[in-house]
Coordinates of C-alpha atoms in Angstrom, one line a residue:
X655 CA -24.9 -0.5 2.5
X656 CA -23.8 2.6 4.9
X657 CA -23.1 5.7 2.8
X658 CA -20.7 7.5 5.4
X659 CA -20.1 11.5 3.8
X660 CA -16.8 13.5 5.5
X661 CA -16.3 17.2 5.6
X662 CA -12.8 17.7 5.4
X663 CA -9.4 16.0 4.9
X664 CA -5.5 16.6 5.7
X665 CA -5.0 14.1 8.5
X666 CA -8.5 13.9 10.2
X667 CA -11.3 13.3 7.7
X668 CA -8.6 11.4 5.2
X669 CA -7.3 9.0 7.4
X670 CA -11.0 8.1 8.2
X671 CA -12.1 7.5 4.6
X672 CA -9.0 5.3 4.7
X673 CA -9.4 3.4 7.2
X674 CA -13.1 3.1 6.7
X675 CA -12.5 1.6 3.6
X676 CA -9.6 -1.1 5.2
X677 CA -13.1 -2.3 6.8
X678 CA -15.2 -2.6 4.3
X679 CA -15.2 -2.6 1.2
X680 CA -19.6 -2.3 0.4
X681 CA -19.6 1.5 2.2
X682 CA -20.3 3.8 -0.5
X683 CA -17.6 6.9 1.0
X684 CA -17.8 10.4 -0.2
X685 CA -15.4 12.7 1.4
X686 CA -16.2 16.7 0.4
X687 CA -13.5 19.6 0.4
X688 CA -13.6 23.5 -0.1
X689 CA -10.5 23.9 -0.6
X690 CA -8.1 22.3 -3.5
X691 CA -6.6 20.0 -1.4
X692 CA -8.3 16.7 0.8
X693 CA -4.5 15.5 2.6
X694 CA -1.6 18.0 2.7
X695 CA 1.2 17.9 4.9
X696 CA 0.2 21.2 6.5
X697 CA 2.8 20.7 9.2
X698 CA 5.9 20.9 6.6
X699 CA 4.3 24.4 4.9
X700 CA 6.7 26.6 6.5
X701 CA 10.2 24.3 5.4
X702 CA 8.9 24.7 1.9
X703 CA 9.3 28.2 2.5
X704 CA 12.6 27.7 3.8
X705 CA 13.5 25.6 0.9
X706 CA 14.2 22.1 2.9
X707 CA 11.7 20.5 1.0
X708 CA 12.0 21.9 -2.7
X709 CA 9.6 20.1 -4.0
X710 CA 6.5 21.4 -3.5
X711 CA 4.3 17.7 -4.4
X712 CA 5.8 16.4 -2.4
X713 CA 3.6 17.6 0.1
X714 CA 0.9 16.2 -1.2
X715 CA 0.3 13.4 0.1
X716 CA -3.3 12.0 -1.8
X717 CA -5.3 13.3 -4.8
X718 CA -8.5 12.9 -5.5
X719 CA -7.4 10.7 -8.2
X720 CA -5.0 8.7 -5.9
X721 CA -7.6 8.3 -2.7
X722 CA -10.5 6.9 -5.8
X723 CA -7.7 3.9 -7.4
X724 CA -6.2 3.1 -4.2
X725 CA -9.7 3.5 -2.0
X726 CA -12.3 3.7 -3.7
X727 CA -13.1 6.4 -2.3
X728 CA -15.4 9.4 -4.3
X729 CA -13.3 13.1 -3.3
X730 CA -14.9 16.4 -5.1
X731 CA -12.5 19.6 -4.2
X732 CA -14.1 23.1 -4.5
X733 CA -17.4 21.7 -3.0
X734 CA -18.3 23.3 0.8
X735 CA -21.2 21.9 2.6
X736 CA -23.2 25.2 4.2
X737 CA -26.4 22.4 6.2
X738 CA -26.9 19.9 7.8
X739 CA -30.1 18.9 8.3
X740 CA -30.2 16.0 10.9
X741 CA -33.7 14.9 10.7
X742 CA -33.4 14.0 7.1
X743 CA -29.8 13.0 8.1
X744 CA -29.4 15.2 4.3
X745 CA -26.4 17.9 3.8
X746 CA -26.5 20.6 1.1
X747 CA -23.3 21.2 -0.8
X748 CA -21.8 24.0 -2.7
X749 CA -20.1 23.7 -5.8
X750 CA -17.1 26.3 -5.0
X751 CA -16.4 26.4 -9.6
X752 CA -20.4 27.1 -10.5
X753 CA -22.3 28.1 -7.5
X754 CA -24.9 24.9 -7.5
X755 CA -26.0 23.7 -4.8
X756 CA -26.9 20.2 -4.4
X757 CA -27.3 17.3 -1.3
X758 CA -26.5 14.5 -0.6
X759 CA -28.6 11.9 1.8
X760 CA -26.3 10.6 4.5
X761 CA -26.1 7.3 7.2
X762 CA -23.9 8.3 8.6
X763 CA -21.9 11.5 8.8
X764 CA -18.0 13.2 10.3
X765 CA -17.2 17.0 10.3
X766 CA -13.4 17.2 10.0
X767 CA -13.3 21.4 9.6
X768 CA -10.2 22.0 11.2
X769 CA -9.5 25.5 12.7
X770 CA -9.0 28.3 11.7
X771 CA -6.1 31.0 11.8
X772 CA -7.0 33.5 14.6
X773 CA -7.1 37.4 12.4
X774 CA -8.1 40.0 14.5
X775 CA -10.3 42.7 13.3
X776 CA -7.3 45.7 13.5
X777 CA -7.5 48.2 11.1
X778 CA -5.4 47.4 7.8
X779 CA -5.4 43.0 8.9
X780 CA -6.5 42.9 5.0
X781 CA -4.3 44.8 3.5
X782 CA -1.9 42.7 1.2
X783 CA 1.7 40.8 1.8
X784 CA -0.5 40.4 4.9
X785 CA -0.5 36.9 5.8
X786 CA -1.7 33.6 7.4
X787 CA -0.6 30.0 6.9
X788 CA -2.3 27.5 6.9
X789 CA -2.9 25.6 3.9
X790 CA -1.0 24.6 -0.4
X791 CA -2.9 28.4 -1.3
X792 CA -1.8 30.3 1.3
X793 CA 1.9 28.8 1.3
X794 CA 2.2 29.8 -2.9
X795 CA 0.9 33.5 -1.9
X796 CA 3.9 33.5 0.7
X797 CA 5.9 32.2 -2.1
X798 CA 4.9 34.0 -5.1
X799 CA 4.6 37.8 -2.6
X800 CA 8.4 37.2 -1.5
X801 CA 9.1 36.4 -4.9
X802 CA 7.9 39.2 -6.3
X803 CA 8.1 41.9 -4.2
X804 CA 11.6 40.9 -2.6
X805 CA 11.2 42.6 0.8
X806 CA 14.1 43.3 3.0
X807 CA 12.0 43.0 6.1
X808 CA 9.4 40.5 7.3
X809 CA 7.3 40.3 10.7
X810 CA 5.8 37.4 12.6
X811 CA 3.3 38.1 14.8
X812 CA 3.1 35.1 17.4
X813 CA 5.6 32.9 19.0
X814 CA 3.1 29.5 18.4
X815 CA 4.2 26.9 16.3
X816 CA 4.3 28.4 12.9
X817 CA 4.7 31.6 14.5
X818 CA 8.5 30.0 15.4
X819 CA 8.8 28.2 11.8
X820 CA 8.3 31.0 10.1
X821 CA 10.7 33.2 11.2
X822 CA 13.7 30.8 10.5
X823 CA 11.9 29.7 7.3
X824 CA 12.3 33.7 6.5
X825 CA 15.4 34.1 7.9
X826 CA 16.3 31.4 5.7
X827 CA 15.9 33.2 1.9
X828 CA 17.8 36.0 3.4
X829 CA 15.7 38.3 4.7
X830 CA 15.2 39.9 8.5
X831 CA 12.5 39.2 11.2
X832 CA 10.5 41.2 13.6
X833 CA 8.9 38.5 15.7
X834 CA 6.0 39.6 17.9
X835 CA 4.4 38.1 20.5
X836 CA 2.5 39.5 23.1
X837 CA 3.0 37.4 25.9
X838 CA 6.1 37.4 28.1
X839 CA 7.3 34.3 26.5
X840 CA 7.5 32.1 23.3
X841 CA 6.5 28.8 22.9
X842 CA 2.8 28.8 25.1
X843 CA 3.1 25.2 26.4
X844 CA 6.6 25.1 27.6
X845 CA 7.6 27.0 30.6
X846 CA 9.4 31.1 30.9
X847 CA 12.6 29.4 31.7
X848 CA 12.5 26.3 29.6
X849 CA 11.1 29.3 26.5
X850 CA 14.5 31.6 27.8
X851 CA 16.4 29.2 25.7
X852 CA 14.2 29.3 22.6
X853 CA 14.7 33.3 22.9
X854 CA 18.3 32.9 23.1
X855 CA 18.4 30.9 19.5
X856 CA 16.3 33.2 18.9
X857 CA 18.1 36.0 19.4
X858 CA 21.8 34.1 17.8
X859 CA 20.2 34.3 15.1
X860 CA 19.8 37.7 14.7
X861 CA 15.2 38.1 15.4
X862 CA 14.5 41.1 16.7
X863 CA 12.2 39.1 19.2
X864 CA 9.6 41.6 20.4
X865 CA 8.0 40.0 23.2
X866 CA 5.4 40.9 25.9
X867 CA 4.5 43.8 22.4
X868 CA 1.2 43.6 20.0
X869 CA 0.3 44.5 17.2
X870 CA -2.3 47.3 16.7
X871 CA -3.0 48.7 13.2
X872 CA -1.1 48.8 10.6
X873 CA -0.8 50.9 7.4
X874 CA 0.2 51.2 3.8
X875 CA 2.3 53.0 3.3
X876 CA 2.4 55.4 -0.2
X877 CA 4.9 54.2 -3.1
X878 CA 5.4 56.9 -5.5
X879 CA 5.9 56.0 -9.1
X880 CA 9.5 54.6 -9.6
X881 CA 11.2 57.0 -12.5
X882 CA 11.8 55.1 -16.1
X883 CA 15.7 54.8 -15.7
X884 CA 18.2 55.3 -18.7
X885 CA 16.8 52.5 -20.8
X886 CA 13.4 53.2 -20.3
X887 CA 12.3 51.1 -17.9
X888 CA 11.3 51.5 -15.0
X889 CA 12.7 50.2 -12.0
X890 CA 11.8 48.5 -9.1
X891 CA 11.4 51.0 -6.6
X892 CA 13.3 51.2 -3.8
X893 CA 10.7 51.9 -0.6
X894 CA 9.0 48.9 -2.3
X895 CA 9.7 46.0 -0.4
X896 CA 9.1 47.4 2.7
X897 CA 5.5 49.7 2.1
X898 CA 4.0 48.1 4.7
X899 CA 4.0 50.2 8.8
X900 CA 2.7 48.1 11.4
X901 CA 1.7 50.0 14.8
X902 CA 2.2 48.4 18.2
X903 CA 0.9 48.3 21.2
X904 CA 3.5 50.6 22.8
X905 CA 3.2 53.4 20.6
X906 CA 6.4 51.9 18.7
X907 CA 6.2 52.2 14.7
X908 CA 7.6 49.5 12.2
X909 CA 8.0 49.1 8.9
X910 CA 7.8 46.2 6.9
X911 CA 7.5 44.7 3.7
X912 CA 5.9 41.4 4.5
X913 CA 3.9 39.9 7.9
X914 CA 2.4 36.8 8.8
X915 CA -0.6 36.1 11.4
X916 CA 0.5 32.9 13.6
X917 CA -1.5 34.5 16.5
X918 CA -3.0 31.3 17.0
X919 CA -6.6 28.8 16.0
X920 CA -10.0 28.9 16.6
X921 CA -12.4 25.9 16.0
X922 CA -14.0 25.2 13.0
X923 CA -17.6 25.0 14.0
X924 CA -20.3 27.7 12.1
X925 CA -21.5 24.4 10.4
X926 CA -22.0 21.8 13.8
X927 CA -23.8 25.2 15.9
X928 CA -25.6 25.7 13.5
X929 CA -27.2 21.8 12.7
X930 CA -27.7 22.3 16.9
X931 CA -25.0 19.9 17.6
X932 CA -23.6 21.1 21.1
X933 CA -20.1 23.1 21.6
X934 CA -18.0 22.7 24.7
X935 CA -17.0 24.8 27.3
X936 CA -14.1 25.6 25.5
X937 CA -15.7 26.4 21.8
X938 CA -15.2 23.2 20.4
X939 CA -17.3 20.3 18.8
X940 CA -17.9 18.2 22.1
X941 CA -17.7 14.6 22.3
X942 CA -17.3 11.0 23.2
X943 CA -14.9 8.9 23.8
X944 CA -15.9 7.0 20.0
X945 CA -16.2 10.9 19.0
X946 CA -19.9 11.5 18.5
X947 CA -21.0 14.4 18.4
X948 CA -24.8 15.3 20.9
X949 CA -25.7 13.1 16.9
X950 CA -25.3 9.5 17.3
X951 CA -24.6 9.8 13.3
X952 CA -23.1 12.9 13.9
X953 CA -19.1 12.6 14.5
X954 CA -16.1 14.9 14.7
X955 CA -12.5 14.8 14.3
X956 CA -9.6 17.1 14.5
X957 CA -8.3 19.8 16.1
X958 CA -12.6 21.5 15.6
X959 CA -12.8 19.8 18.8
X960 CA -13.1 19.0 22.6
X961 CA -10.9 15.7 23.7
X962 CA -10.2 14.8 27.6
X963 CA -6.9 16.2 28.5
X964 CA -4.5 13.2 29.7
X965 CA -3.8 14.2 33.3
X966 CA -7.0 16.2 34.7
X967 CA -9.7 14.6 32.0
X968 CA -11.2 17.7 32.0
X969 CA -11.7 18.9 28.0
X970 CA -9.7 20.9 26.1
X971 CA -8.2 21.3 22.4
X972 CA -5.5 20.2 21.0
X973 CA -4.6 21.4 17.2
X974 CA -2.2 18.9 16.7
X975 CA -1.9 16.4 14.1
X976 CA -1.1 13.1 15.7
X977 CA -4.1 13.2 17.3
X978 CA -6.6 14.2 14.6
X979 CA -5.2 10.6 12.7
X980 CA -6.0 8.5 15.7
X981 CA -8.9 9.8 15.8
X982 CA -10.4 9.5 12.5
X983 CA -9.0 6.0 12.5
X984 CA -11.4 5.8 15.5
X985 CA -14.2 7.9 14.2
X986 CA -14.7 5.6 11.2
X987 CA -14.5 1.9 13.4
X988 CA -16.8 4.0 15.1
X989 CA -19.0 4.0 12.1
X990 CA -19.4 0.8 10.4
X991 CA -20.3 -0.7 14.4
X992 CA -17.7 -0.7 16.3
X993 CA -16.9 0.2 19.5
X994 CA -13.2 1.8 20.2
X995 CA -12.2 5.0 22.6
X996 CA -9.7 7.8 22.2
X997 CA -7.9 7.9 24.9
X998 CA -7.4 10.8 26.3
X999 CA -4.6 13.7 24.5
X1000 CA -1.4 14.6 26.3
X1001 CA -0.1 17.5 24.1
X1002 CA 2.9 16.3 23.0
X1003 CA 4.5 18.6 20.5
X1004 CA 8.1 19.1 19.5
X1005 CA 9.4 22.1 17.6
X1006 CA 12.7 22.5 15.8
X1007 CA 14.7 26.8 15.9
X1008 CA 17.4 27.0 13.4
X1009 CA 19.7 24.3 15.2
X1010 CA 17.6 23.5 18.1
X1011 CA 14.3 21.7 19.4
X1012 CA 12.2 22.6 22.6
X1013 CA 9.2 19.7 22.9
X1014 CA 7.0 18.9 26.1
X1015 CA 4.4 16.6 26.5
X1016 CA 1.5 16.6 29.4
X1017 CA 0.9 19.6 31.6
X1018 CA 3.8 22.3 32.0
X1019 CA 4.5 24.4 35.3
X1020 CA 2.0 27.1 34.6
X1021 CA -1.4 25.0 34.0
X1022 CA -1.3 23.5 37.3
X1023 CA -0.9 26.4 38.8
X1024 CA -4.2 27.6 37.0
X1025 CA -5.5 24.5 38.3
X1026 CA -4.4 24.3 41.9
X1027 CA -2.4 20.9 41.4
X1028 CA 0.5 20.3 43.8
X1029 CA 3.3 19.6 42.1
X1030 CA 7.1 19.4 42.5
X1031 CA 10.0 19.3 39.6
X1032 CA 13.6 18.9 38.7
X1033 CA 15.8 19.9 35.9
X1034 CA 18.6 18.3 34.6
X1035 CA 21.1 19.8 31.8
X1036 CA 23.5 16.3 30.6
X1037 CA 24.3 15.9 27.2
X1038 CA 23.0 13.7 24.9
X1039 CA 25.3 11.3 24.4
X1040 CA 28.6 10.7 26.2
X1041 CA 30.5 13.7 26.8
X1042 CA 34.1 12.1 25.7
X1043 CA 31.9 11.3 22.0
X1044 CA 32.7 14.4 20.2
X1045 CA 29.9 16.8 19.7
X1046 CA 27.7 16.1 22.7
X1047 CA 25.6 18.9 23.8
X1048 CA 23.5 19.5 27.2
X1049 CA 19.3 18.5 27.5
X1050 CA 18.3 20.2 29.4
X1051 CA 14.8 18.6 30.5
X1052 CA 12.4 19.6 33.2
X1053 CA 10.2 16.6 35.1
X1054 CA 7.1 17.5 36.2
X1055 CA 5.2 15.1 39.3
X1056 CA 2.9 14.6 41.3
X1057 CA 4.9 15.2 45.2
X1058 CA 3.1 12.6 46.7
X1059 CA 2.3 9.6 44.5
X1060 CA 5.3 10.6 41.5
X1061 CA 3.0 10.7 39.3
X1062 CA 4.7 12.2 35.6
X1063 CA 2.3 15.4 35.0
X1064 CA 4.9 16.6 32.4
X1065 CA 7.7 17.1 31.2
X1066 CA 10.0 20.1 28.5
X1067 CA 13.2 19.5 27.1
X1068 CA 15.5 22.0 24.8
X1069 CA 18.5 20.9 22.7
X1070 CA 20.0 19.8 19.7
X1071 CA 19.9 15.7 19.1
X1072 CA 17.7 13.7 21.2
X1073 CA 15.3 16.1 22.7
X1074 CA 12.3 14.7 20.9
X1075 CA 13.5 10.5 22.0
X1076 CA 13.7 11.7 25.5
X1077 CA 9.9 13.7 25.4
X1078 CA 8.5 9.7 23.6
X1079 CA 9.8 7.8 26.1
X1080 CA 8.4 10.7 28.8
X1081 CA 5.0 9.9 26.9
X1082 CA 5.2 6.6 26.9
X1083 CA 5.9 6.2 30.6
X1084 CA 2.6 9.0 31.1
X1085 CA -0.1 6.7 29.0
X1086 CA 1.5 3.5 30.5
X1087 CA 0.6 4.6 33.9
X1088 CA 4.5 4.9 35.0
X1089 CA 5.6 7.2 37.8
X1090 CA 8.6 8.5 38.5
X1091 CA 9.8 6.2 40.8
X1092 CA 10.3 4.0 37.4
X1093 CA 12.2 5.8 35.0
X1094 CA 16.2 5.3 36.9
X1095 CA 14.8 1.6 35.8
X1096 CA 13.5 2.1 32.4
X1097 CA 16.2 0.3 29.9
X1098 CA 17.5 2.7 27.4
X1099 CA 19.7 2.2 24.0
X1100 CA 23.6 2.9 25.2
X1101 CA 26.3 3.6 23.1
X1102 CA 28.7 7.0 23.0
X1103 CA 27.4 8.4 19.8
X1104 CA 23.2 8.3 21.0
X1105 CA 23.4 8.3 24.8
X1106 CA 24.8 7.1 28.2
X1107 CA 24.9 4.7 30.2
X1108 CA 22.9 6.7 32.4
X1109 CA 20.8 8.4 29.7
X1110 CA 18.6 12.0 30.5
X1111 CA 15.5 9.7 31.3
X1112 CA 17.6 8.2 34.2
X1113 CA 18.8 10.6 35.4
X1114 CA 15.8 12.9 35.9
X1115 CA 14.1 9.8 37.9
X1116 CA 16.8 9.8 40.1
X1117 CA 16.1 13.0 41.2
X1118 CA 12.9 12.9 42.0
X1119 CA 12.8 10.1 43.7
X1120 CA 15.7 11.4 45.4
X1121 CA 13.2 14.5 46.2
X1122 CA 10.5 11.7 47.0
X1123 CA 12.2 9.5 49.5
X1124 CA 13.3 11.8 51.2
X1125 CA 17.8 11.7 49.8
X1126 CA 17.4 15.0 48.9
X1127 CA 15.7 18.7 49.4
X1128 CA 16.1 20.8 47.1
X1129 CA 15.0 24.6 45.9
X1130 CA 14.3 26.4 43.1
X1131 CA 15.3 30.2 42.2
X1132 CA 11.9 31.3 43.7
X1133 CA 13.5 30.3 46.4
X1134 CA 17.3 32.0 46.0
X1135 CA 15.7 35.2 45.0
X1136 CA 13.3 35.2 48.3
X1137 CA 16.7 34.0 50.5
X1138 CA 16.1 35.1 54.1
X1139 CA 18.0 35.7 57.1
X1140 CA 18.0 32.2 58.5
X1141 CA 19.6 31.0 55.0
X1142 CA 23.0 30.7 53.5
X1143 CA 23.5 30.8 49.7
X1144 CA 26.5 28.2 48.8
X1145 CA 28.6 27.6 45.4
X1146 CA 30.0 24.9 45.4
X1147 CA 31.5 25.2 41.8
X1148 CA 35.4 26.1 41.4
X1149 CA 36.4 30.2 41.0
X1150 CA 37.0 30.2 37.8
X1151 CA 33.4 29.1 36.3
X1152 CA 32.2 32.6 38.8
X1153 CA 34.0 34.3 37.0
X1154 CA 34.1 32.8 33.5
X1155 CA 29.7 31.4 33.4
X1156 CA 28.5 34.3 36.3
X1157 CA 27.5 33.2 39.8
X1158 CA 24.6 34.6 41.8
X1159 CA 24.9 37.3 44.5
X1160 CA 25.8 36.8 47.9
X1161 CA 26.8 33.6 47.2
X1162 CA 29.6 31.7 49.5
X1163 CA 31.8 30.1 46.9
X1164 CA 33.4 26.3 48.6
X1165 CA 34.0 24.6 46.0
X1166 CA 32.7 21.1 46.4
X1167 CA 35.9 18.9 46.6
X1168 CA 36.6 21.2 49.6
X1169 CA 34.0 21.3 51.2
X1170 CA 34.6 18.5 54.1
X1171 CA 38.0 20.4 55.4
X1172 CA 36.0 23.9 55.6
X1173 CA 32.6 22.3 57.2
X1174 CA 32.9 25.3 60.3
X1175 CA 32.9 28.0 58.1
X1176 CA 29.1 27.1 57.6
X1177 CA 26.7 28.4 59.7
X1178 CA 25.2 25.1 61.6
X1179 CA 21.9 27.8 62.5
X1180 CA 21.1 28.3 59.0
X1181 CA 19.6 27.3 56.6
X1182 CA 22.2 26.1 53.9
X1183 CA 21.0 26.8 50.0
X1184 CA 23.3 25.6 47.5
X1185 CA 24.3 25.9 44.1
X1186 CA 25.8 24.6 41.9
X1187 CA 26.6 24.7 37.2
X1188 CA 24.0 21.4 37.0
X1189 CA 23.1 20.9 40.4
X1190 CA 25.1 17.3 40.4
X1191 CA 28.1 19.0 42.3
X1192 CA 25.4 20.1 44.9
X1193 CA 23.6 16.7 45.1
X1194 CA 26.8 16.0 46.5
X1195 CA 27.8 18.5 48.8
X1196 CA 24.5 18.2 50.1
X1197 CA 24.5 14.4 50.7
X1198 CA 27.6 15.7 52.9
X1199 CA 26.0 18.5 54.4
X1200 CA 22.6 16.1 55.3
X1201 CA 25.1 13.8 56.4
X1202 CA 27.3 16.1 58.7
X1203 CA 24.0 17.5 60.3
X1204 CA 23.2 20.3 58.1
X1205 CA 20.0 21.5 57.7
X1206 CA 20.2 22.5 53.0
X1207 CA 18.7 21.7 49.7
X1208 CA 20.5 21.5 46.3
X1209 CA 18.8 24.6 44.0
X1210 CA 17.3 21.8 41.4
X1211 CA 19.2 22.4 37.7
X1212 CA 21.9 24.7 39.2
X1213 CA 22.4 28.1 38.2
X1214 CA 22.2 27.0 34.2
X1215 CA 18.1 26.8 35.5
X1216 CA 19.1 29.9 37.4
X1217 CA 19.9 31.2 34.4
X1218 CA 17.3 31.0 32.3
X1219 CA 15.2 31.6 34.8
X1220 CA 16.3 34.9 35.9
X1221 CA 17.2 36.8 31.9
X1222 CA 15.1 38.8 31.0
X1223 CA 15.3 39.4 27.0

């Protein structure tokens, strides 16, 4: 009989325990969790704070009792593993309620410790009402602080997934919010021009967005005792709701009542490192394709491990629930004698920001530049469904690919409805080894309320294929901003659009429907850079000019992409 011990629950550990039991009724399975909860929806925590998820119990997916009754898995909560003796195959466990320590032997050991929120060693970082959000107790503490102190203002530090979700959650609680982001954009997995769509939404929803701004210190403001009112009761002091003073890296001060640190996470590797298990170059636990560590009887999964990037096949850290769940299943298979392999990580993710969504899969342009990898990009901005059906809203879609082979390297999308399904389709296409040339041939569902006869994905594939085949030459915002004396900028929109929406300085306006009869106004000795609103009329103009002997390029994504690429927040 195989004895399996799983350290840590949630996505990786809990899925491994359930899978192991489904494969074997004979295995002895013990799960140890240092906290109170073994299986909870940590991605749902901000949505309970916001009130969208009304019942706290809805976040508790499994309890020790339910795991025991359904899977015959023994679960011990408040049980922290403090040491691993690999030679004896024994772990030391500390009961956090009694302080007692004891040992357990194992045949196979699975580490699922997760990742811990980053808490930089800043002055005042441990002040009251400075929180991180990782688990149920963190969520409870934030809600208790809101109920008790009734803060008028809150500050979120960090513009990643948790940070953005907490901005919205606090807004829904009626609290004014400042978002501090040290870099020049929120949502690091996407590129700046796509992040600018999110910046715009945040500002429109009255978020005090401060980019390139970091937190350097936190100070508690002394609160003088409140005087009793006429009834003899002590009223809440008017200064109490906002009693923290934040010092920012630009020297400014900000008074707030609650701080949520969402700077990022780092893999929990202390136990693995102390046991002599090999760590990877990125600081996570090093594992092979079967989720084995450097000790063949010890496995590791989830946010603490390094896995291979789908495109580059280089080690990467991807703290997402989906990969952790799949890794737990694979580890369980292999602990019980199977030979399953984890198929690398794409980093497919999505984040809700008020009524909008931002999503991505694969690599960004930023990361490909850092890697020195050749790439091309195209933008499309079609509606999420047929334009004649009420409620259509654009999906802004960026497709990144290898210009020589057409390999899909990544994609990003922003919009309202339908963002998830477009990125999901692209993620599947990547995994299946399809190229951008294949995307126009995908047969996707169409009815006016759901899509168009030519879907967003089809359109992006057509544009990219035109580029690869040489049917269209494109340019980008950087080319327009650095236009030379040998180039000519042509805007083919209708004049009212330039007045109402804006235009690129220096562009000559000839509407596309007049262009054929006004070719004589264009210089034959210069390259013509064409822009329209989203790139579609620009493509028509490009074909017309190219077929008449002009040298031209079309601005991919048109003026809409140019706006987002140059907008400052």
